[in-house]
CSV table of C-alpha atoms in Angstrom, one decimal:
chain,number,residue,atom,x,y,z
O,152,UNK,CA,-43.9,-56.1,70.9
O,153,UNK,CA,-45.7,-54.1,73.6
O,154,UNK,CA,-43.2,-51.2,73.7
O,155,UNK,CA,-42.4,-49.4,70.5
O,156,UNK,CA,-38.8,-48.7,69.7
O,157,UNK,CA,-39.8,-45.5,67.7
O,158,UNK,CA,-42.8,-43.3,68.4
O,159,UNK,CA,-43.8,-40.4,66.3
O,160,UNK,CA,-46.7,-38.3,67.6
O,161,UNK,CA,-48.7,-35.6,65.8
O,162,UNK,CA,-46.0,-35.1,63.1
O,163,UNK,CA,-46.8,-32.2,60.8
O,164,UNK,CA,-44.5,-31.0,58.0
O,165,UNK,CA,-45.2,-28.0,55.7
O,166,UNK,CA,-43.3,-26.8,52.7
O,167,UNK,CA,-44.6,-23.3,52.3
O,168,UNK,CA,-48.3,-23.5,51.8
O,169,UNK,CA,-48.2,-27.2,51.1
O,170,UNK,CA,-48.9,-29.6,54.0
O,171,UNK,CA,-47.0,-32.8,53.4
O,172,UNK,CA,-47.9,-34.4,56.8
O,173,UNK,CA,-50.9,-33.5,58.8
O,174,UNK,CA,-50.6,-34.6,62.5
O,175,UNK,CA,-49.5,-38.2,61.7
O,176,UNK,CA,-48.9,-40.8,64.5
O,177,UNK,CA,-46.6,-43.7,63.8
O,178,UNK,CA,-45.2,-46.5,66.0
O,179,UNK,CA,-42.5,-49.0,65.0
O,180,UNK,CA,-41.9,-52.1,67.2
O,181,UNK,CA,-38.9,-54.3,67.7
O,182,UNK,CA,-38.8,-57.3,65.4
O,183,UNK,CA,-41.3,-55.7,63.0
O,184,UNK,CA,-41.2,-55.0,59.3
O,185,UNK,CA,-43.6,-52.1,59.0
O,186,UNK,CA,-44.8,-51.2,55.5
O,187,UNK,CA,-45.6,-47.7,54.3
O,188,UNK,CA,-47.7,-47.3,51.2
O,189,UNK,CA,-49.7,-44.6,49.5
O,190,UNK,CA,-49.9,-42.6,46.3
O,191,UNK,CA,-47.0,-40.3,45.3
O,192,UNK,CA,-47.1,-37.2,47.5
O,193,UNK,CA,-48.9,-39.1,50.3
O,194,UNK,CA,-46.2,-38.4,52.8
O,195,UNK,CA,-44.4,-41.7,53.0
O,196,UNK,CA,-40.9,-40.5,52.3
O,197,UNK,CA,-41.4,-37.3,54.3
O,198,UNK,CA,-42.3,-39.1,57.6
O,199,UNK,CA,-39.5,-41.7,57.2
O,200,UNK,CA,-36.9,-39.0,56.3
O,201,UNK,CA,-37.9,-37.1,59.4
O,202,UNK,CA,-37.3,-40.2,61.5
O,203,UNK,CA,-34.0,-40.7,59.8
O,204,UNK,CA,-32.7,-37.2,60.4
O,205,UNK,CA,-32.9,-36.0,56.8
O,206,UNK,CA,-35.2,-33.1,57.7
O,207,UNK,CA,-37.0,-31.6,60.6
O,208,UNK,CA,-40.7,-31.8,61.3
O,209,UNK,CA,-42.7,-28.5,61.5
O,210,UNK,CA,-44.3,-29.7,64.7
O,211,UNK,CA,-44.8,-32.9,66.7
O,212,UNK,CA,-42.7,-35.1,69.0
O,213,UNK,CA,-40.5,-38.3,68.5
O,214,UNK,CA,-39.0,-40.8,70.9
O,215,UNK,CA,-36.5,-43.6,70.2
O,216,UNK,CA,-36.0,-46.3,72.8
O,217,UNK,CA,-38.0,-44.2,75.2
O,218,UNK,CA,-35.9,-41.1,74.9
O,219,UNK,CA,-36.6,-37.9,72.9
O,220,UNK,CA,-35.4,-38.3,69.3
O,221,UNK,CA,-34.1,-35.2,67.6
O,222,UNK,CA,-31.3,-36.2,65.3
O,223,UNK,CA,-29.2,-33.4,63.8
O,224,UNK,CA,-28.6,-35.2,60.5
O,225,UNK,CA,-28.7,-38.5,58.8
O,226,UNK,CA,-25.2,-39.3,59.9
O,227,UNK,CA,-26.2,-38.5,63.5
O,228,UNK,CA,-29.3,-40.7,63.2
O,229,UNK,CA,-27.3,-43.6,61.7
O,230,UNK,CA,-24.7,-43.4,64.4
O,231,UNK,CA,-27.4,-43.5,67.1
O,232,UNK,CA,-29.4,-46.4,65.5
O,233,UNK,CA,-31.7,-45.3,62.6
O,234,UNK,CA,-30.3,-45.7,59.1
O,235,UNK,CA,-32.0,-44.9,55.8
O,236,UNK,CA,-31.6,-46.1,52.2
O,237,UNK,CA,-33.0,-43.2,50.2
O,238,UNK,CA,-35.2,-43.6,47.1
O,239,UNK,CA,-32.8,-42.0,44.6
O,240,UNK,CA,-29.0,-41.6,44.7
O,241,UNK,CA,-27.5,-41.7,48.2
O,242,UNK,CA,-23.9,-41.9,47.0
O,243,UNK,CA,-21.4,-39.5,45.6
O,244,UNK,CA,-19.8,-39.8,42.2
O,245,UNK,CA,-16.1,-38.9,41.5
O,246,UNK,CA,-14.8,-41.0,44.4
O,247,UNK,CA,-14.3,-44.7,45.1
O,248,UNK,CA,-16.8,-47.1,46.6
O,249,UNK,CA,-14.6,-47.3,49.7
O,250,UNK,CA,-14.6,-43.5,50.1
O,251,UNK,CA,-18.4,-43.5,49.8
O,252,UNK,CA,-18.8,-46.2,52.5
O,253,UNK,CA,-16.5,-44.5,55.0
O,254,UNK,CA,-17.2,-40.9,53.9
O,255,UNK,CA,-17.6,-39.5,57.4
O,256,UNK,CA,-14.9,-41.8,58.9
O,257,UNK,CA,-11.9,-41.2,56.8
O,258,UNK,CA,-9.9,-40.1,59.8
O,259,UNK,CA,-9.6,-43.6,61.1
O,260,UNK,CA,-7.7,-44.6,58.0
O,261,UNK,CA,-5.1,-41.8,58.4
O,262,UNK,CA,-1.5,-43.0,58.6
O,263,UNK,CA,0.4,-39.8,59.4
O,264,UNK,CA,-0.6,-37.3,56.7
O,265,UNK,CA,-1.7,-39.9,54.3
O,266,UNK,CA,-4.7,-42.3,54.0
O,267,UNK,CA,-3.9,-46.0,54.4
O,268,UNK,CA,-5.8,-46.9,51.1
O,269,UNK,CA,-4.9,-50.6,51.3
O,270,UNK,CA,-6.7,-50.9,54.7
O,271,UNK,CA,-9.5,-48.6,53.4
O,272,UNK,CA,-10.2,-50.9,50.4
O,273,UNK,CA,-10.0,-54.0,52.5
O,274,UNK,CA,-12.5,-52.7,55.0
O,275,UNK,CA,-14.9,-51.7,52.2
O,276,UNK,CA,-14.6,-55.1,50.6
O,277,UNK,CA,-15.4,-56.7,54.0
O,278,UNK,CA,-18.5,-54.5,54.4
O,279,UNK,CA,-19.7,-55.5,50.9
O,280,UNK,CA,-19.1,-59.2,51.4
O,281,UNK,CA,-20.8,-59.1,54.7
O,282,UNK,CA,-24.2,-58.5,52.9
O,283,UNK,CA,-23.4,-60.9,50.1
O,284,UNK,CA,-21.9,-58.6,47.5
O,285,UNK,CA,-18.7,-59.9,45.8
O,286,UNK,CA,-19.1,-58.3,42.4
O,287,UNK,CA,-18.2,-54.8,43.6
O,288,UNK,CA,-14.8,-53.8,44.9
O,289,UNK,CA,-13.9,-50.9,47.3
O,290,UNK,CA,-11.4,-49.7,44.6
O,291,UNK,CA,-14.2,-49.2,42.0
O,292,UNK,CA,-15.1,-45.7,41.1
O,293,UNK,CA,-18.7,-44.9,41.8
O,294,UNK,CA,-19.1,-43.5,38.2
O,295,UNK,CA,-18.4,-46.9,36.8
O,296,UNK,CA,-21.2,-48.7,38.6
O,297,UNK,CA,-24.8,-49.2,37.4
O,298,UNK,CA,-27.7,-47.6,39.2
O,299,UNK,CA,-28.4,-50.9,41.0
O,300,UNK,CA,-24.8,-51.4,42.2
O,301,UNK,CA,-24.8,-47.9,43.6
O,302,UNK,CA,-27.9,-48.8,45.6
O,303,UNK,CA,-26.2,-51.9,46.9
O,304,UNK,CA,-23.2,-49.8,48.0
O,305,UNK,CA,-25.6,-47.5,49.9
O,306,UNK,CA,-27.2,-50.5,51.6
O,307,UNK,CA,-23.7,-51.8,52.6
O,308,UNK,CA,-22.8,-48.4,54.0
O,309,UNK,CA,-25.9,-48.2,56.2
O,310,UNK,CA,-25.8,-51.9,57.4
O,311,UNK,CA,-22.1,-51.4,58.4
O,312,UNK,CA,-23.3,-49.2,61.3
O,313,UNK,CA,-25.7,-52.0,62.5
O,314,UNK,CA,-28.8,-49.8,62.9
O,315,UNK,CA,-31.7,-51.0,65.1
O,316,UNK,CA,-34.1,-49.5,62.6
O,317,UNK,CA,-33.5,-49.7,58.9
O,318,UNK,CA,-35.6,-47.4,56.6
O,319,UNK,CA,-35.8,-48.6,53.0
O,320,UNK,CA,-37.4,-46.0,50.7
O,321,UNK,CA,-38.5,-47.4,47.3
O,322,UNK,CA,-35.2,-49.2,46.8
O,323,UNK,CA,-36.4,-52.5,45.5
O,324,UNK,CA,-37.5,-50.9,42.2
O,325,UNK,CA,-33.8,-50.1,41.5
O,326,UNK,CA,-32.7,-53.6,42.1
O,327,UNK,CA,-32.6,-56.8,40.0
O,328,UNK,CA,-33.8,-60.1,41.3
O,329,UNK,CA,-30.5,-60.9,43.0
O,330,UNK,CA,-30.3,-57.4,44.5
O,331,UNK,CA,-33.7,-57.8,45.9
O,332,UNK,CA,-32.9,-61.1,47.5
O,333,UNK,CA,-29.9,-59.5,49.2
O,334,UNK,CA,-32.2,-56.7,50.6
O,335,UNK,CA,-34.9,-59.2,51.7
O,336,UNK,CA,-32.2,-61.3,53.4
O,337,UNK,CA,-31.1,-58.2,55.4
O,338,UNK,CA,-34.6,-57.4,56.4
O,339,UNK,CA,-35.3,-60.9,57.6
O,340,UNK,CA,-32.0,-61.0,59.6
O,341,UNK,CA,-32.9,-57.7,61.3
O,342,UNK,CA,-36.3,-58.9,62.2
O,343,UNK,CA,-34.9,-62.2,63.6
O,344,UNK,CA,-32.4,-60.3,65.7
O,345,UNK,CA,-35.0,-57.9,67.2
O,346,UNK,CA,-34.3,-55.0,64.8
O,347,UNK,CA,-37.0,-53.1,62.9
O,348,UNK,CA,-37.6,-52.2,59.2
O,349,UNK,CA,-39.7,-49.3,57.9
O,350,UNK,CA,-40.3,-50.4,54.3
O,351,UNK,CA,-41.7,-48.1,51.6
O,352,UNK,CA,-42.8,-49.6,48.3
O,353,UNK,CA,-45.4,-49.1,45.6
O,354,UNK,CA,-45.4,-52.8,44.8
O,355,UNK,CA,-48.5,-54.0,46.6
O,356,UNK,CA,-47.7,-57.7,46.0
O,357,UNK,CA,-44.2,-57.2,47.4
O,358,UNK,CA,-45.2,-55.2,50.4
O,359,UNK,CA,-47.9,-57.7,51.4
O,360,UNK,CA,-45.4,-60.5,51.1
O,361,UNK,CA,-42.5,-59.1,53.2
O,362,UNK,CA,-44.3,-56.9,55.8
O,363,UNK,CA,-45.9,-57.7,59.2
O,364,UNK,CA,-48.0,-54.6,59.3
O,365,UNK,CA,-48.9,-52.0,56.7
O,366,UNK,CA,-49.7,-48.3,57.2
O,367,UNK,CA,-51.5,-46.4,54.5
O,368,UNK,CA,-51.0,-42.7,54.0
O,369,UNK,CA,-53.0,-40.4,51.8
O,370,UNK,CA,-52.6,-36.6,51.2
O,371,UNK,CA,-50.4,-36.3,54.3
O,372,UNK,CA,-52.9,-38.2,56.6
O,373,UNK,CA,-52.7,-41.6,58.2
O,374,UNK,CA,-55.6,-43.5,56.8
O,375,UNK,CA,-55.3,-47.0,58.4
O,376,UNK,CA,-52.9,-49.6,59.7
O,377,UNK,CA,-53.4,-53.2,58.6
O,378,UNK,CA,-52.2,-56.2,60.6
O,379,UNK,CA,-50.9,-59.2,58.5
O,380,UNK,CA,-54.2,-61.1,58.9
O,381,UNK,CA,-56.1,-58.1,57.5
O,382,UNK,CA,-54.1,-57.7,54.3
O,383,UNK,CA,-56.6,-57.5,51.4
O,384,UNK,CA,-55.4,-56.1,48.1
O,385,UNK,CA,-58.6,-54.3,47.0
O,386,UNK,CA,-59.1,-52.8,50.5
O,387,UNK,CA,-55.5,-51.6,50.6
O,388,UNK,CA,-55.8,-50.0,47.2
O,389,UNK,CA,-59.1,-48.3,48.1
O,390,UNK,CA,-57.5,-47.0,51.3
O,391,UNK,CA,-54.6,-45.6,49.2
O,392,UNK,CA,-56.6,-43.6,46.7
O,393,UNK,CA,-59.9,-43.1,48.5
O,394,UNK,CA,-61.9,-44.8,45.7
O,395,UNK,CA,-61.9,-47.9,43.7
O,396,UNK,CA,-59.8,-47.8,40.6
O,397,UNK,CA,-61.9,-47.3,37.5
O,398,UNK,CA,-61.1,-48.1,33.9
O,399,UNK,CA,-58.5,-50.5,32.5
O,400,UNK,CA,-55.1,-50.9,34.2
O,401,UNK,CA,-53.1,-52.6,31.4
O,402,UNK,CA,-54.3,-52.6,27.7
O,403,UNK,CA,-57.7,-54.3,27.4
O,404,UNK,CA,-57.0,-55.7,23.9
O,405,UNK,CA,-54.8,-58.6,23.0
O,406,UNK,CA,-53.9,-57.8,19.4
O,407,UNK,CA,-50.4,-57.4,18.2
O,408,UNK,CA,-51.0,-54.3,16.0
O,409,UNK,CA,-48.8,-51.6,14.6
O,410,UNK,CA,-48.1,-49.7,11.4
O,411,UNK,CA,-45.8,-50.8,8.6
O,412,UNK,CA,-43.8,-47.6,8.9
O,413,UNK,CA,-40.5,-48.2,10.7
O,414,UNK,CA,-39.7,-45.7,13.5
O,415,UNK,CA,-36.2,-46.9,14.4
O,416,UNK,CA,-34.1,-49.7,12.9
O,417,UNK,CA,-31.2,-51.0,15.0
O,418,UNK,CA,-28.6,-53.1,13.1
O,419,UNK,CA,-25.8,-55.2,14.5
O,420,UNK,CA,-25.2,-53.0,17.6
O,421,UNK,CA,-22.2,-53.9,19.7
O,422,UNK,CA,-20.8,-52.4,22.9
O,423,UNK,CA,-18.3,-54.2,25.1
O,424,UNK,CA,-20.0,-57.2,26.6
O,425,UNK,CA,-23.3,-55.4,27.1
O,426,UNK,CA,-24.5,-55.5,23.4
O,427,UNK,CA,-23.6,-58.3,21.1
O,428,UNK,CA,-24.8,-57.8,17.5
O,429,UNK,CA,-28.2,-56.6,18.5
O,430,UNK,CA,-30.7,-55.9,15.7
O,431,UNK,CA,-34.4,-54.9,16.0
O,432,UNK,CA,-37.1,-52.8,14.4
O,433,UNK,CA,-39.5,-50.5,16.2
O,434,UNK,CA,-42.6,-49.6,14.2
O,435,UNK,CA,-44.9,-46.5,14.4
O,436,UNK,CA,-47.9,-47.3,16.5
O,437,UNK,CA,-46.1,-50.0,18.4
O,438,UNK,CA,-45.2,-50.6,22.0
O,439,UNK,CA,-42.1,-52.8,21.8
O,440,UNK,CA,-41.2,-54.3,25.2
O,441,UNK,CA,-37.6,-55.1,26.1
O,442,UNK,CA,-37.0,-57.3,29.2
O,443,UNK,CA,-34.3,-59.3,31.0
O,444,UNK,CA,-32.4,-59.8,34.2
O,445,UNK,CA,-29.7,-57.4,35.6
O,446,UNK,CA,-26.8,-56.7,33.2
O,447,UNK,CA,-28.5,-58.3,30.2
O,448,UNK,CA,-27.8,-55.1,28.2
O,449,UNK,CA,-31.3,-53.7,27.9
O,450,UNK,CA,-30.5,-50.4,29.6
O,451,UNK,CA,-27.4,-49.9,27.4
O,452,UNK,CA,-29.6,-50.6,24.4
O,453,UNK,CA,-32.0,-47.7,25.4
O,454,UNK,CA,-29.1,-45.3,25.8
O,455,UNK,CA,-27.5,-46.3,22.5
O,456,UNK,CA,-30.9,-45.8,20.6
O,457,UNK,CA,-31.0,-42.3,22.0
O,458,UNK,CA,-27.4,-41.6,21.1
O,459,UNK,CA,-26.3,-41.2,24.7
O,460,UNK,CA,-24.0,-44.3,24.5
O,461,UNK,CA,-21.6,-44.6,21.5
O,462,UNK,CA,-21.6,-48.2,20.3
O,463,UNK,CA,-18.3,-49.9,19.1
O,464,UNK,CA,-20.1,-50.9,15.9
O,465,UNK,CA,-23.6,-51.1,14.4
O,466,UNK,CA,-26.1,-48.4,13.6
O,467,UNK,CA,-29.3,-46.8,14.8
O,468,UNK,CA,-31.4,-45.3,12.0
O,469,UNK,CA,-34.4,-43.1,12.8
O,470,UNK,CA,-37.8,-42.5,11.2
O,471,UNK,CA,-36.2,-39.8,9.0
O,472,UNK,CA,-33.5,-42.1,7.7
O,473,UNK,CA,-30.7,-40.5,9.7
O,474,UNK,CA,-28.2,-42.3,11.8
O,475,UNK,CA,-28.5,-41.4,15.5
O,476,UNK,CA,-25.1,-40.6,16.9
O,477,UNK,CA,-26.0,-38.2,19.7
O,478,UNK,CA,-28.9,-37.0,21.9
O,479,UNK,CA,-29.0,-33.9,19.7
O,480,UNK,CA,-29.6,-36.0,16.6
O,481,UNK,CA,-32.3,-37.9,18.5
O,482,UNK,CA,-34.1,-34.8,19.7
O,483,UNK,CA,-34.0,-33.3,16.3
O,484,UNK,CA,-35.7,-36.4,14.9
O,485,UNK,CA,-38.4,-36.2,17.6
O,486,UNK,CA,-37.0,-39.0,19.9
O,487,UNK,CA,-37.5,-38.7,23.6
O,488,UNK,CA,-35.7,-40.7,26.3
O,489,UNK,CA,-36.8,-41.5,29.9
O,490,UNK,CA,-33.9,-42.9,31.9
O,491,UNK,CA,-34.2,-45.4,34.7
O,492,UNK,CA,-31.7,-43.2,36.6
O,493,UNK,CA,-34.2,-40.4,36.6
O,494,UNK,CA,-32.4,-37.9,39.0
O,495,UNK,CA,-29.0,-38.1,37.2
O,496,UNK,CA,-30.0,-38.5,33.5
O,497,UNK,CA,-33.5,-37.2,33.0
O,498,UNK,CA,-33.8,-34.2,35.3
O,499,UNK,CA,-31.9,-31.2,36.6
O,500,UNK,CA,-33.0,-31.4,40.3
O,501,UNK,CA,-31.9,-27.9,41.2
O,502,UNK,CA,-33.9,-26.4,38.4
O,503,UNK,CA,-37.7,-25.7,38.4
O,504,UNK,CA,-40.5,-27.7,36.9
O,505,UNK,CA,-40.8,-25.0,34.3
O,506,UNK,CA,-37.1,-25.2,33.2
O,507,UNK,CA,-37.1,-29.0,33.1
O,508,UNK,CA,-40.2,-29.2,30.9
O,509,UNK,CA,-39.5,-26.2,28.7
O,510,UNK,CA,-35.9,-27.2,27.7
O,511,UNK,CA,-37.1,-29.7,25.1
O,512,UNK,CA,-39.8,-27.5,23.6
O,513,UNK,CA,-38.2,-24.2,22.9
O,514,UNK,CA,-38.7,-24.6,19.1
O,515,UNK,CA,-42.4,-24.8,19.8
O,516,UNK,CA,-43.1,-21.8,21.9
O,517,UNK,CA,-40.4,-19.4,20.7
O,518,UNK,CA,-41.5,-16.5,18.5
O,519,UNK,CA,-40.9,-16.3,14.7
O,520,UNK,CA,-37.9,-14.1,15.4
O,521,UNK,CA,-36.3,-16.9,17.4
O,522,UNK,CA,-37.1,-15.2,20.8
O,523,UNK,CA,-38.5,-17.0,23.8
O,524,UNK,CA,-41.6,-15.2,25.1
O,525,UNK,CA,-42.2,-15.8,28.8
O,526,UNK,CA,-46.0,-15.9,28.4
O,527,UNK,CA,-45.8,-18.6,25.7
O,528,UNK,CA,-43.3,-20.6,27.8
O,529,UNK,CA,-45.6,-20.5,30.9
O,530,UNK,CA,-48.6,-21.5,28.8
O,531,UNK,CA,-46.6,-24.4,27.4
O,532,UNK,CA,-45.4,-25.7,30.8
O,533,UNK,CA,-48.8,-25.2,32.5
O,534,UNK,CA,-50.5,-27.3,29.8
O,535,UNK,CA,-48.2,-30.2,30.7
O,536,UNK,CA,-48.7,-29.7,34.5
O,537,UNK,CA,-52.5,-29.8,33.9
O,538,UNK,CA,-52.5,-32.7,31.4
O,539,UNK,CA,-50.3,-34.9,33.6
O,540,UNK,CA,-51.8,-33.7,36.9
O,541,UNK,CA,-48.4,-32.9,38.4
O,542,UNK,CA,-48.8,-32.2,42.1
O,543,UNK,CA,-46.8,-29.1,42.8
O,544,UNK,CA,-47.1,-25.6,44.3
O,545,UNK,CA,-46.5,-24.1,40.9
O,546,UNK,CA,-44.3,-24.2,37.8
O,547,UNK,CA,-41.4,-22.5,39.6
O,548,UNK,CA,-41.2,-25.2,42.3
O,549,UNK,CA,-37.8,-27.0,42.3
O,550,UNK,CA,-38.1,-30.6,40.9
O,551,UNK,CA,-36.0,-31.8,43.9
O,552,UNK,CA,-39.0,-31.1,46.2
O,553,UNK,CA,-41.3,-33.4,44.2
O,554,UNK,CA,-42.3,-37.0,45.0
O,555,UNK,CA,-40.9,-39.7,42.8
O,556,UNK,CA,-44.1,-40.1,40.7
O,557,UNK,CA,-44.4,-36.4,40.1
O,558,UNK,CA,-40.7,-36.2,39.1
O,559,UNK,CA,-41.5,-38.9,36.5
O,560,UNK,CA,-44.5,-36.9,35.3
O,561,UNK,CA,-42.2,-33.9,34.7
O,562,UNK,CA,-39.9,-36.1,32.6
O,563,UNK,CA,-42.9,-37.4,30.6
O,564,UNK,CA,-44.1,-33.8,30.2
O,565,UNK,CA,-40.7,-32.7,28.8
O,566,UNK,CA,-41.0,-35.2,25.9
O,567,UNK,CA,-44.7,-35.3,25.3
O,568,UNK,CA,-45.0,-31.5,25.3
O,569,UNK,CA,-42.6,-31.2,22.3
O,570,UNK,CA,-44.6,-33.8,20.4
O,571,UNK,CA,-42.0,-36.6,20.4
O,572,UNK,CA,-42.8,-39.2,17.7
O,573,UNK,CA,-40.7,-41.9,19.3
O,574,UNK,CA,-40.3,-42.5,23.1
O,575,UNK,CA,-37.6,-44.7,24.6
O,576,UNK,CA,-38.9,-45.4,28.1
O,577,UNK,CA,-36.5,-47.2,30.5
O,578,UNK,CA,-38.4,-48.5,33.5
O,579,UNK,CA,-41.1,-45.7,33.1
O,580,UNK,CA,-43.1,-46.7,36.2
O,581,UNK,CA,-40.2,-47.1,38.6
O,582,UNK,CA,-41.1,-45.7,42.0
O,583,UNK,CA,-44.6,-44.5,41.1
O,584,UNK,CA,-47.9,-45.5,42.8
O,585,UNK,CA,-50.6,-47.6,41.3
O,586,UNK,CA,-52.8,-44.6,40.3
O,587,UNK,CA,-49.9,-42.9,38.5
O,588,UNK,CA,-49.0,-46.3,36.8
O,589,UNK,CA,-52.5,-46.6,35.5
O,590,UNK,CA,-52.4,-43.0,34.2
O,591,UNK,CA,-49.1,-43.7,32.5
O,592,UNK,CA,-50.3,-47.0,30.9
O,593,UNK,CA,-53.4,-45.2,29.6
O,594,UNK,CA,-51.2,-42.4,28.2
O,595,UNK,CA,-49.0,-45.0,26.5
O,596,UNK,CA,-52.1,-46.6,24.9
O,597,UNK,CA,-53.2,-43.2,23.7
O,598,UNK,CA,-49.8,-42.4,22.2
O,599,UNK,CA,-49.8,-45.8,20.4
O,600,UNK,CA,-53.3,-45.0,18.9
O,601,UNK,CA,-51.8,-41.7,17.6
O,602,UNK,CA,-49.2,-43.6,15.7
O,603,UNK,CA,-46.3,-42.8,18.1
O,604,UNK,CA,-43.6,-45.5,18.6
O,605,UNK,CA,-42.7,-46.6,22.2
O,606,UNK,CA,-39.8,-48.7,23.2
O,607,UNK,CA,-40.5,-49.8,26.8
O,608,UNK,CA,-37.6,-51.3,28.8
O,609,UNK,CA,-38.9,-53.0,31.9
O,610,UNK,CA,-37.8,-55.3,34.7
O,611,UNK,CA,-41.4,-56.2,35.5
O,612,UNK,CA,-42.9,-59.0,33.5
O,613,UNK,CA,-46.6,-58.2,34.2
O,614,UNK,CA,-45.9,-54.7,32.8
O,615,UNK,CA,-44.3,-56.1,29.6
O,616,UNK,CA,-47.0,-58.6,29.0
O,617,UNK,CA,-49.8,-56.1,29.9
O,618,UNK,CA,-48.6,-53.3,27.6
O,619,UNK,CA,-46.4,-54.6,24.7
O,620,UNK,CA,-47.3,-55.6,21.2
O,621,UNK,CA,-44.1,-57.6,21.1
O,622,UNK,CA,-41.7,-58.5,23.8
O,623,UNK,CA,-38.0,-59.0,23.1
O,624,UNK,CA,-36.0,-60.7,25.9
O,625,UNK,CA,-32.3,-60.1,26.3
O,626,UNK,CA,-29.6,-62.2,28.0
O,627,UNK,CA,-25.9,-61.6,28.2
O,628,UNK,CA,-26.1,-58.8,25.6
O,629,UNK,CA,-28.1,-60.8,23.1
O,630,UNK,CA,-31.8,-61.1,22.1
O,631,UNK,CA,-32.8,-64.6,23.1
O,632,UNK,CA,-36.6,-64.6,22.6
O,633,UNK,CA,-39.5,-62.7,20.9
O,634,UNK,CA,-43.1,-63.0,22.0
O,635,UNK,CA,-46.2,-61.5,20.4
O,636,UNK,CA,-49.1,-60.1,22.4
O,637,UNK,CA,-51.7,-62.7,23.3
O,638,UNK,CA,-54.1,-63.3,26.1
O,639,UNK,CA,-52.4,-66.7,26.7
O,640,UNK,CA,-48.9,-65.2,27.1
O,641,UNK,CA,-47.6,-65.9,30.6
O,642,UNK,CA,-44.5,-65.1,32.7
O,643,UNK,CA,-43.5,-68.7,32.6
O,644,UNK,CA,-43.4,-68.6,28.8
O,645,UNK,CA,-40.9,-65.7,29.0
O,646,UNK,CA,-38.7,-66.7,31.9
O,647,UNK,CA,-36.9,-69.5,30.1
O,648,UNK,CA,-35.3,-67.0,27.7
O,649,UNK,CA,-34.1,-64.8,30.6
O,650,UNK,CA,-32.2,-67.3,32.8
């Protein structure tokens, strides 16, 4: 442990006038699981992506195994010993799982002018099974996989190269319990064999459990590194945000309260094996939580309620008494939807913050003649940037350049700005830091008090218990339990309906 395998010295990274990293020093040792934590925009993903060859530092030096480290790309870095599983999508749609895993190595499967697809699929299946994945085949099309399964394919692709340093950027939030166990097993195996892991997470409990050391970043600066014996939840939180957290985190009340008015009524919804005769009612002024394990059907339920997934039978009736059959119907009836798969289904990454927020609010800021006035559009967008405290260089900055938490704020701004009466939130705090989570919870409480209806789909039981008026649990496409808000409601009460 005396000689670091990776040294990063005085690393600075600037994006125009914005300084993402300000002279950061970081060392990673063999046999170490090093945690990186900090608020969104603190520089965690930036410094890890520089180490993994995704981007270049503006200044500073790096060494790997005692030699200068200047990878040309992520593929170059992976081939030389540092592999990264990125926060969002690191796979390509439109091709098979096998083609994703061996994307840069297809030549080795050439048989004359053709590709030996039988061997390609067999090698992909072997790579998946080597890390404990048997439910995915190399023949599967990436488009057919869930967000979680796409992340597992990405992990298999990186591990296949046997990196000495594995960088995991906010991946656990995309995984179910079983998926996380696979990831944790890989991390422990690497540590045991003398490899290293650079692990980024906003889940403080998780990071304290799995990491040996923990480095805190804030506003592009390294604040402190904690050894395992120094881990203290309150001290780490204070280091992350520079102050103690004030105000309530979850809702302070324990009353199950909402209006009589029905916002959405779901009747006998069926879709393949994902939804089996699901019925529920969401009321105005209610936060209705939906929970369950992977593939329980809750994510498909959210899509169906927004009209983005067409059920085989059953209906979704909105506040205005109309059946929701498409996202256009939903938006017309003031329904907003935040997808778990943020980058693919909730945002246009290549577009600006302005365009992403404004697209849902054109009816509000366009003139009486039906024309969009640029000044009104800018005022509309700036109001959301200010209200949600989106960290950016300006409204014209590309969304792709934002941190995960600020991307999520843009999605919220799109639907709140146009005064959505009903919000379907699928894992709304995925990949966001504790400060942003608190702000989102407070915003949800405010919207509830205004009579807005919120359907919150979550894989986190503390979040469901802390925020919901009622919690519905799903298993195998069916609702298996209902719980009302209470100060005595515990995770153990709910788990029995999930497994």
